Short mmCIF file of C-alpha atoms in Angstrom, two decimals:
data_model
loop_
_atom_site.label_atom_id
_atom_site.label_comp_id
_atom_site.label_asym_id
_atom_site.label_seq_id
_atom_site.Cartn_x
_atom_site.Cartn_y
_atom_site.Cartn_z
CA MET A 29 -12.08 -32.12 7.88
CA TYR A 30 -11.05 -28.56 8.77
CA LYS A 31 -12.78 -26.80 11.66
CA ILE A 32 -12.84 -23.01 11.56
CA SER A 33 -12.07 -22.73 15.27
CA ASP A 34 -8.98 -24.89 14.82
CA ILE A 35 -7.82 -22.78 11.87
CA VAL A 36 -8.27 -19.58 13.90
CA ASP A 37 -6.29 -21.09 16.80
CA LYS A 38 -3.57 -22.17 14.41
CA LEU A 39 -3.40 -18.73 12.80
CA ASN A 40 -3.32 -16.99 16.17
CA SER A 41 -0.47 -19.22 17.35
CA GLY A 42 1.73 -18.14 14.44
CA ALA A 43 1.59 -21.48 12.62
CA LYS A 44 1.51 -21.64 8.84
CA LEU A 45 -1.78 -22.41 7.12
CA THR A 46 -2.42 -24.38 3.97
CA LEU A 47 -4.02 -22.84 0.91
CA GLU A 48 -7.15 -24.84 1.69
CA GLU A 49 -7.29 -23.44 5.22
CA TYR A 50 -6.90 -19.87 3.98
CA GLU A 51 -9.62 -20.44 1.39
CA LEU A 52 -11.96 -21.86 4.01
CA LEU A 53 -11.36 -18.83 6.24
CA ILE A 54 -12.37 -16.60 3.33
CA ASN A 55 -15.41 -18.65 2.31
CA GLU A 56 -16.71 -19.01 5.87
CA ARG A 57 -16.44 -15.30 6.70
CA ASN A 58 -19.31 -13.99 8.78
CA GLU A 59 -19.80 -11.15 11.23
CA GLU A 60 -18.97 -13.23 14.31
CA LEU A 61 -15.78 -14.61 12.80
CA ALA A 62 -14.73 -11.16 11.57
CA THR A 63 -15.22 -9.75 15.08
CA THR A 64 -13.16 -12.57 16.58
CA LEU A 65 -10.29 -12.13 14.13
CA ALA A 66 -10.30 -8.34 14.51
CA ALA A 67 -10.02 -8.65 18.30
CA LEU A 68 -7.15 -11.13 17.99
CA ALA A 69 -5.42 -8.94 15.40
CA ASP A 70 -5.80 -5.81 17.52
CA ARG A 71 -4.32 -7.62 20.50
CA LYS A 72 -1.33 -8.78 18.44
CA ARG A 73 -0.77 -5.31 17.04
CA ARG A 74 -0.91 -3.74 20.53
CA GLU A 75 1.63 -6.30 21.79
CA VAL A 76 4.11 -5.12 19.14
CA TYR A 77 3.22 -1.48 18.43
CA GLY A 78 0.93 -0.48 21.29
CA GLU A 79 -1.57 2.21 20.33
CA ASP A 80 0.86 3.88 17.92
CA VAL A 81 -0.26 4.71 14.40
CA TYR A 82 2.50 5.86 12.05
CA ILE A 83 1.92 8.63 9.55
CA ARG A 84 3.57 8.68 6.14
CA GLY A 85 3.62 11.86 4.09
CA LEU A 86 2.44 10.83 0.63
CA ILE A 87 3.77 12.89 -2.29
CA GLU A 88 2.22 11.89 -5.63
CA ILE A 89 5.00 13.07 -7.89
CA SER A 90 3.60 12.23 -11.35
CA ASN A 91 0.56 10.80 -13.09
CA TYR A 92 2.44 9.97 -16.28
CA CYS A 93 2.77 6.22 -16.73
CA VAL A 94 4.17 4.00 -19.47
CA ASN A 95 1.94 1.11 -18.36
CA ASP A 96 -1.64 0.36 -19.36
CA CYS A 97 -3.02 -1.59 -16.40
CA LEU A 98 -6.69 -2.29 -17.07
CA TYR A 99 -7.87 -1.09 -13.65
CA CYS A 100 -5.88 2.14 -13.29
CA GLY A 101 -7.15 5.66 -13.95
CA ILE A 102 -3.73 7.00 -14.96
CA ARG A 103 -3.10 4.19 -17.47
CA ARG A 104 -1.18 5.26 -20.57
CA SER A 105 -4.13 5.06 -22.97
CA ASN A 106 -6.50 7.19 -20.87
CA LYS A 107 -6.69 10.39 -22.89
CA ASN A 108 -8.87 12.14 -20.31
CA VAL A 109 -6.11 12.46 -17.70
CA ASP A 110 -4.75 15.95 -17.05
CA ARG A 111 -1.10 14.92 -16.80
CA TYR A 112 1.40 16.54 -14.44
CA ARG A 113 4.75 15.88 -12.84
CA LEU A 114 6.35 17.62 -9.89
CA MET A 115 9.81 19.10 -10.25
CA PRO A 116 12.42 18.27 -7.59
CA GLU A 117 12.10 21.73 -5.99
CA GLU A 118 8.33 21.20 -5.64
CA ILE A 119 8.88 17.82 -4.00
CA LEU A 120 11.42 19.34 -1.59
CA LEU A 121 8.88 22.01 -0.66
CA CYS A 122 6.32 19.27 0.12
CA CYS A 123 8.92 17.64 2.39
CA LYS A 124 9.63 20.96 4.14
CA GLN A 125 5.95 21.51 4.84
CA GLY A 126 5.53 17.90 5.93
CA TYR A 127 8.49 18.03 8.29
CA GLU A 128 7.05 21.11 9.97
CA LEU A 129 3.78 19.17 10.47
CA GLY A 130 5.60 16.28 12.14
CA PHE A 131 6.08 13.82 9.30
CA ARG A 132 9.22 11.68 9.54
CA THR A 133 8.60 9.49 6.52
CA PHE A 134 8.10 10.79 3.00
CA VAL A 135 6.62 8.49 0.37
CA MET A 136 7.27 9.47 -3.24
CA GLN A 137 4.71 7.68 -5.36
CA GLY A 138 3.96 7.96 -9.04
CA GLY A 139 3.25 6.24 -12.30
CA GLU A 140 6.20 4.72 -14.12
CA ASP A 141 7.39 8.01 -15.56
CA PRO A 142 10.68 7.88 -17.53
CA TYR A 143 11.32 11.54 -16.70
CA TYR A 144 12.58 10.50 -13.28
CA THR A 145 15.99 9.16 -14.20
CA ASP A 146 18.39 7.73 -11.67
CA GLU A 147 20.33 11.00 -11.82
CA ILE A 148 17.29 13.10 -10.92
CA LEU A 149 16.12 10.73 -8.20
CA THR A 150 19.48 10.14 -6.55
CA LYS A 151 20.05 13.89 -6.21
CA LEU A 152 16.52 14.38 -4.88
CA ILE A 153 16.86 11.56 -2.34
CA SER A 154 20.26 12.85 -1.24
CA ASP A 155 18.85 16.37 -0.79
CA ILE A 156 15.96 15.08 1.32
CA LYS A 157 18.21 12.95 3.52
CA SER A 158 20.73 15.75 4.05
CA SER A 159 17.98 18.22 4.95
CA TYR A 160 16.06 15.78 7.15
CA PRO A 161 18.50 13.12 8.41
CA ASP A 162 15.98 11.83 10.97
CA CYS A 163 13.47 10.96 8.23
CA ALA A 164 12.91 7.87 6.12
CA VAL A 165 12.46 8.05 2.35
CA THR A 166 10.08 5.56 0.78
CA LEU A 167 9.79 5.12 -2.98
CA SER A 168 6.83 3.70 -4.87
CA LEU A 169 7.81 4.17 -8.50
CA GLY A 170 7.18 0.79 -10.04
CA GLU A 171 9.46 -1.62 -11.83
CA ARG A 172 13.06 -0.55 -12.45
CA SER A 173 16.31 -2.41 -13.04
CA LYS A 174 18.28 -3.86 -10.13
CA GLU A 175 21.06 -1.39 -10.91
CA SER A 176 18.57 1.49 -10.60
CA TYR A 177 17.19 0.17 -7.31
CA MET A 178 20.78 -0.11 -6.04
CA ARG A 179 21.63 3.46 -6.99
CA LEU A 180 18.52 4.81 -5.27
CA TYR A 181 19.28 2.76 -2.17
CA ASP A 182 22.88 4.00 -2.10
CA ALA A 183 21.57 7.57 -2.37
CA GLY A 184 19.63 7.06 0.87
CA ALA A 185 16.24 5.53 0.04
CA ASP A 186 15.13 3.36 2.96
CA ARG A 187 11.99 1.62 1.74
CA TYR A 188 10.36 0.59 -1.50
CA LEU A 189 6.68 -0.14 -2.04
CA LEU A 190 5.82 -2.30 -5.04
CA ARG A 191 2.31 -3.68 -4.99
CA HIS A 192 2.22 -7.02 -6.75
CA GLU A 193 -1.61 -6.64 -7.10
CA THR A 194 -2.13 -10.41 -7.32
CA ALA A 195 -0.05 -13.47 -6.46
CA SER A 196 -1.65 -15.52 -9.25
CA LYS A 197 0.07 -15.34 -12.63
CA GLU A 198 -3.15 -16.29 -14.41
CA HIS A 199 -5.06 -13.56 -12.59
CA TYR A 200 -2.27 -11.03 -13.23
CA CYS A 201 -2.65 -11.57 -16.97
CA LYS A 202 -6.35 -10.71 -16.74
CA LEU A 203 -5.59 -7.37 -15.07
CA HIS A 204 -2.65 -6.24 -17.20
CA PRO A 205 -1.73 -5.98 -20.90
CA ASN A 206 0.59 -8.62 -22.31
CA THR A 207 3.43 -6.07 -22.34
CA MET A 208 3.64 -6.48 -18.56
CA SER A 209 5.19 -9.47 -16.84
CA PHE A 210 4.11 -11.15 -13.60
CA ASP A 211 7.52 -12.82 -13.37
CA ASN A 212 9.32 -9.49 -13.66
CA ARG A 213 7.14 -7.92 -10.98
CA MET A 214 7.92 -10.75 -8.58
CA ASN A 215 11.61 -10.63 -9.50
CA CYS A 216 11.69 -6.90 -8.70
CA LEU A 217 10.41 -7.66 -5.19
CA LYS A 218 13.13 -10.28 -4.79
CA GLU A 219 15.84 -7.87 -5.96
CA LEU A 220 14.63 -5.10 -3.65
CA ARG A 221 14.96 -7.47 -0.72
CA GLU A 222 18.44 -8.57 -1.80
CA ILE A 223 19.58 -4.94 -1.93
CA GLY A 224 18.44 -4.29 1.63
CA TYR A 225 15.32 -2.13 1.37
CA GLN A 226 12.52 -2.35 3.88
CA ILE A 227 10.11 -3.75 1.37
CA GLY A 228 6.38 -3.42 0.91
CA CYS A 229 4.00 -5.21 -1.41
CA GLY A 230 0.22 -5.46 -1.59
CA PHE A 231 -2.84 -6.56 -3.48
CA MET A 232 -6.31 -5.45 -4.49
CA VAL A 233 -9.35 -6.98 -2.83
CA SER A 234 -12.27 -8.00 -5.07
CA SER A 235 -10.57 -7.03 -8.30
CA PRO A 236 -12.19 -8.40 -11.48
CA TYR A 237 -11.94 -12.20 -11.87
CA GLN A 238 -10.68 -12.61 -8.30
CA THR A 239 -12.01 -15.67 -6.45
CA SER A 240 -11.47 -16.95 -2.93
CA LYS A 241 -8.83 -19.25 -4.38
CA GLU A 242 -6.89 -16.23 -5.64
CA LEU A 243 -7.26 -14.54 -2.26
CA SER A 244 -5.94 -17.64 -0.49
CA LYS A 245 -2.85 -17.41 -2.73
CA GLU A 246 -2.40 -13.78 -1.66
CA LEU A 247 -2.37 -14.76 2.00
CA LYS A 248 -0.01 -17.66 1.38
CA PHE A 249 2.34 -15.40 -0.57
CA ILE A 250 2.46 -12.87 2.27
CA GLU A 251 3.05 -15.69 4.75
CA GLU A 252 6.00 -17.00 2.74
CA PHE A 253 7.50 -13.73 1.42
CA LYS A 254 7.34 -11.98 4.80
CA PRO A 255 7.32 -8.34 3.60
CA ASP A 256 8.03 -5.53 6.05
CA MET A 257 4.89 -3.76 4.85
CA CYS A 258 1.72 -4.92 3.14
CA GLY A 259 -0.85 -2.54 1.71
CA ILE A 260 -4.22 -3.85 0.63
CA GLY A 261 -7.27 -1.97 -0.49
CA PRO A 262 -10.55 -2.69 -2.20
CA PHE A 263 -10.73 -2.50 -5.97
CA VAL A 264 -12.49 0.75 -6.84
CA ALA A 265 -13.54 1.18 -10.48
CA HIS A 266 -12.48 4.15 -12.59
CA LYS A 267 -14.80 5.53 -15.25
CA ASP A 268 -12.11 5.68 -17.96
CA THR A 269 -10.83 2.10 -17.77
CA PRO A 270 -11.97 -1.22 -19.28
CA PHE A 271 -13.21 -2.20 -15.80
CA LYS A 272 -15.43 0.87 -15.40
CA ASP A 273 -18.58 -1.23 -14.95
CA GLU A 274 -17.06 -3.79 -12.58
CA PRO A 275 -18.34 -3.75 -8.97
CA SER A 276 -16.00 -2.23 -6.42
CA GLY A 277 -14.74 -4.19 -3.44
CA GLY A 278 -16.16 -3.91 0.05
CA CYS A 279 -14.87 -2.57 3.34
CA ASP A 280 -15.86 -5.63 5.37
CA LEU A 281 -13.88 -8.17 3.34
CA THR A 282 -10.87 -5.86 3.18
CA CYS A 283 -10.85 -5.41 6.96
CA TYR A 284 -11.30 -9.15 7.45
CA LEU A 285 -8.19 -9.76 5.36
CA LEU A 286 -6.32 -7.03 7.26
CA SER A 287 -6.95 -8.97 10.45
CA ILE A 288 -5.65 -12.18 8.90
CA LEU A 289 -2.53 -10.38 7.64
CA ARG A 290 -1.83 -9.01 11.12
CA LEU A 291 -2.09 -12.51 12.56
CA ILE A 292 0.14 -13.97 9.84
CA HIS A 293 2.96 -11.51 10.63
CA PRO A 294 2.26 -9.46 13.79
CA LYS A 295 5.25 -7.13 13.23
CA MET A 296 4.26 -6.13 9.70
CA LEU A 297 3.43 -2.49 8.95
CA ILE A 298 -0.08 -2.37 7.50
CA PRO A 299 -1.79 0.80 6.26
CA ALA A 300 -5.45 1.70 6.50
CA THR A 301 -5.61 2.89 2.91
CA THR A 302 -7.25 5.85 1.23
CA ALA A 303 -9.23 3.40 -0.92
CA LEU A 304 -10.74 1.98 2.27
CA GLY A 305 -11.80 5.49 3.29
CA THR A 306 -13.19 6.08 -0.20
CA ILE A 307 -15.66 3.20 -0.11
CA ASP A 308 -16.70 3.72 3.52
CA PRO A 309 -16.68 7.03 5.46
CA GLN A 310 -15.36 5.11 8.48
CA GLY A 311 -13.16 2.82 6.40
CA ARG A 312 -9.79 3.89 7.74
CA GLU A 313 -10.99 3.70 11.35
CA LYS A 314 -12.38 0.23 10.69
CA GLY A 315 -9.05 -0.73 9.15
CA LEU A 316 -7.18 0.39 12.27
CA LYS A 317 -9.52 -1.58 14.51
CA ALA A 318 -8.97 -4.63 12.30
CA GLY A 319 -5.20 -4.52 12.76
CA ALA A 320 -3.74 -1.74 10.57
CA ASN A 321 -1.22 0.68 12.09
CA VAL A 322 -0.24 3.14 9.32
CA VAL A 323 -2.07 6.04 7.65
CA MET A 324 -0.78 8.05 4.70
CA PRO A 325 -2.04 11.65 4.55
CA ASN A 326 -1.45 13.49 1.30
CA LEU A 327 1.35 16.08 1.15
CA SER A 328 1.00 16.68 -2.59
CA PRO A 329 0.15 20.23 -3.70
CA VAL A 330 -3.63 20.61 -3.56
CA GLY A 331 -3.67 21.68 -7.21
CA VAL A 332 -2.59 18.24 -8.45
CA ARG A 333 -4.38 15.88 -6.06
CA LYS A 334 -7.50 15.45 -8.17
CA LYS A 335 -5.25 14.62 -11.15
CA TYR A 336 -3.71 11.60 -9.41
CA GLU A 337 -6.90 9.60 -9.75
CA LEU A 338 -6.22 5.88 -9.78
CA TYR A 339 -9.92 5.26 -9.10
CA ASP A 340 -13.11 7.31 -8.91
CA ASN A 341 -14.17 9.51 -5.96
CA LYS A 342 -10.81 9.50 -4.14
CA ILE A 343 -11.08 11.29 -0.78
CA CYS A 344 -9.00 14.15 0.67
CA THR A 345 -8.19 15.80 -2.66
CA GLY A 346 -9.14 19.32 -1.57
CA GLU A 347 -7.63 19.58 1.91
CA GLU A 348 -4.44 21.36 2.81
CA ALA A 349 -1.95 19.00 4.46
CA SER A 350 -2.32 20.69 7.85
CA GLU A 351 -6.12 20.33 7.72
CA CYS A 352 -5.82 16.72 6.59
CA ILE A 353 -3.43 15.66 9.37
CA GLU A 354 -5.44 17.37 12.09
CA CYS A 355 -8.66 15.75 10.88
CA LEU A 356 -6.94 12.37 10.72
CA ARG A 357 -5.41 12.79 14.17
CA LYS A 358 -8.84 13.31 15.72
CA ARG A 359 -10.30 10.33 13.87
CA VAL A 360 -7.44 8.08 14.91
CA GLU A 361 -7.80 9.13 18.55
CA LYS A 362 -11.55 8.56 18.41
CA ALA A 363 -10.87 5.03 17.17
CA GLY A 364 -8.72 4.39 20.25
CA TYR A 365 -5.19 4.94 18.92
CA LYS A 366 -2.69 7.76 18.66
CA ILE A 367 -0.63 9.21 15.81
CA VAL A 368 3.08 9.31 16.57
CA THR A 369 5.74 11.34 14.81
CA ASP A 370 8.70 9.11 14.19
CA ARG A 371 10.05 7.10 11.26
CA GLY A 372 7.93 4.11 12.23
CA ASP A 373 10.35 1.40 11.13
CA VAL A 374 9.24 -2.20 11.15
CA ARG A 375 9.98 -4.02 14.40
CA LYS A 376 12.48 -6.81 14.07
#
């Protein structure tokens, strides 16, 4: 018979847990246990990263997407999206402004937009790295071939974020059309690691059809895969998707899982996501206190931010980057941490 206190001690010691133990941790969640895990997670994070919170300059380069994920506001079949894509010179201008504000990591994120060929991206990455050699370039552009990933890496890309969304193949099929492949998504993560990227993955919390059993698989996958970064956020419904009437996830469960992730791999880079701040005004601060150590302010041109709407009511769509970073800096300091301006690589 499992005892929660024994499972917590085991987790805190760095030992591996069984699926059953992870599931019990999820099912037995209560305020006292959440407080205990958050304190342990914060201690682990401070041992590795101190009070430092790393900022990533997020540039949402396109809301065109060939995919039709059932939960996503920029899915291919959503006819209500005002589509846009940034040209390379616009992206470079975002980087220039971000560098002047202290950003040393730029994250280019977008839907799977065929416009961005390897030729366009390799030149763009090379231009960024030559202009800002002390900066890291992170890509979050979905599934591509191994040859494409290799070319982008050789051009200077340092990191790649590819959220797997769920570690259960059965659950994946309920969230995606049959034109998308769970096996290919997982294979892409494997190939990115083989190439040498700092690699990030992540999953939604409380997405439709998700049970505690699915969540236990997420935690076990992170334990075994050992990503450099893991981004999780609550499912937030979008009005123009098949899941428009599904309930959104909660801040408390997301933060609880953040704490567990920090204890699973104390050196992992873990963001307090925009989705967390969308469902709770103090969501990002709560995420930091639960063990997160990354925030991703938006460097995209203000005119396109509302158009990159993966879910409803996304925050920070009307602020200039300078306003956004200053606001975030104060909030981070109030939570007991400090924003630092360096690349923020994962500790080995």
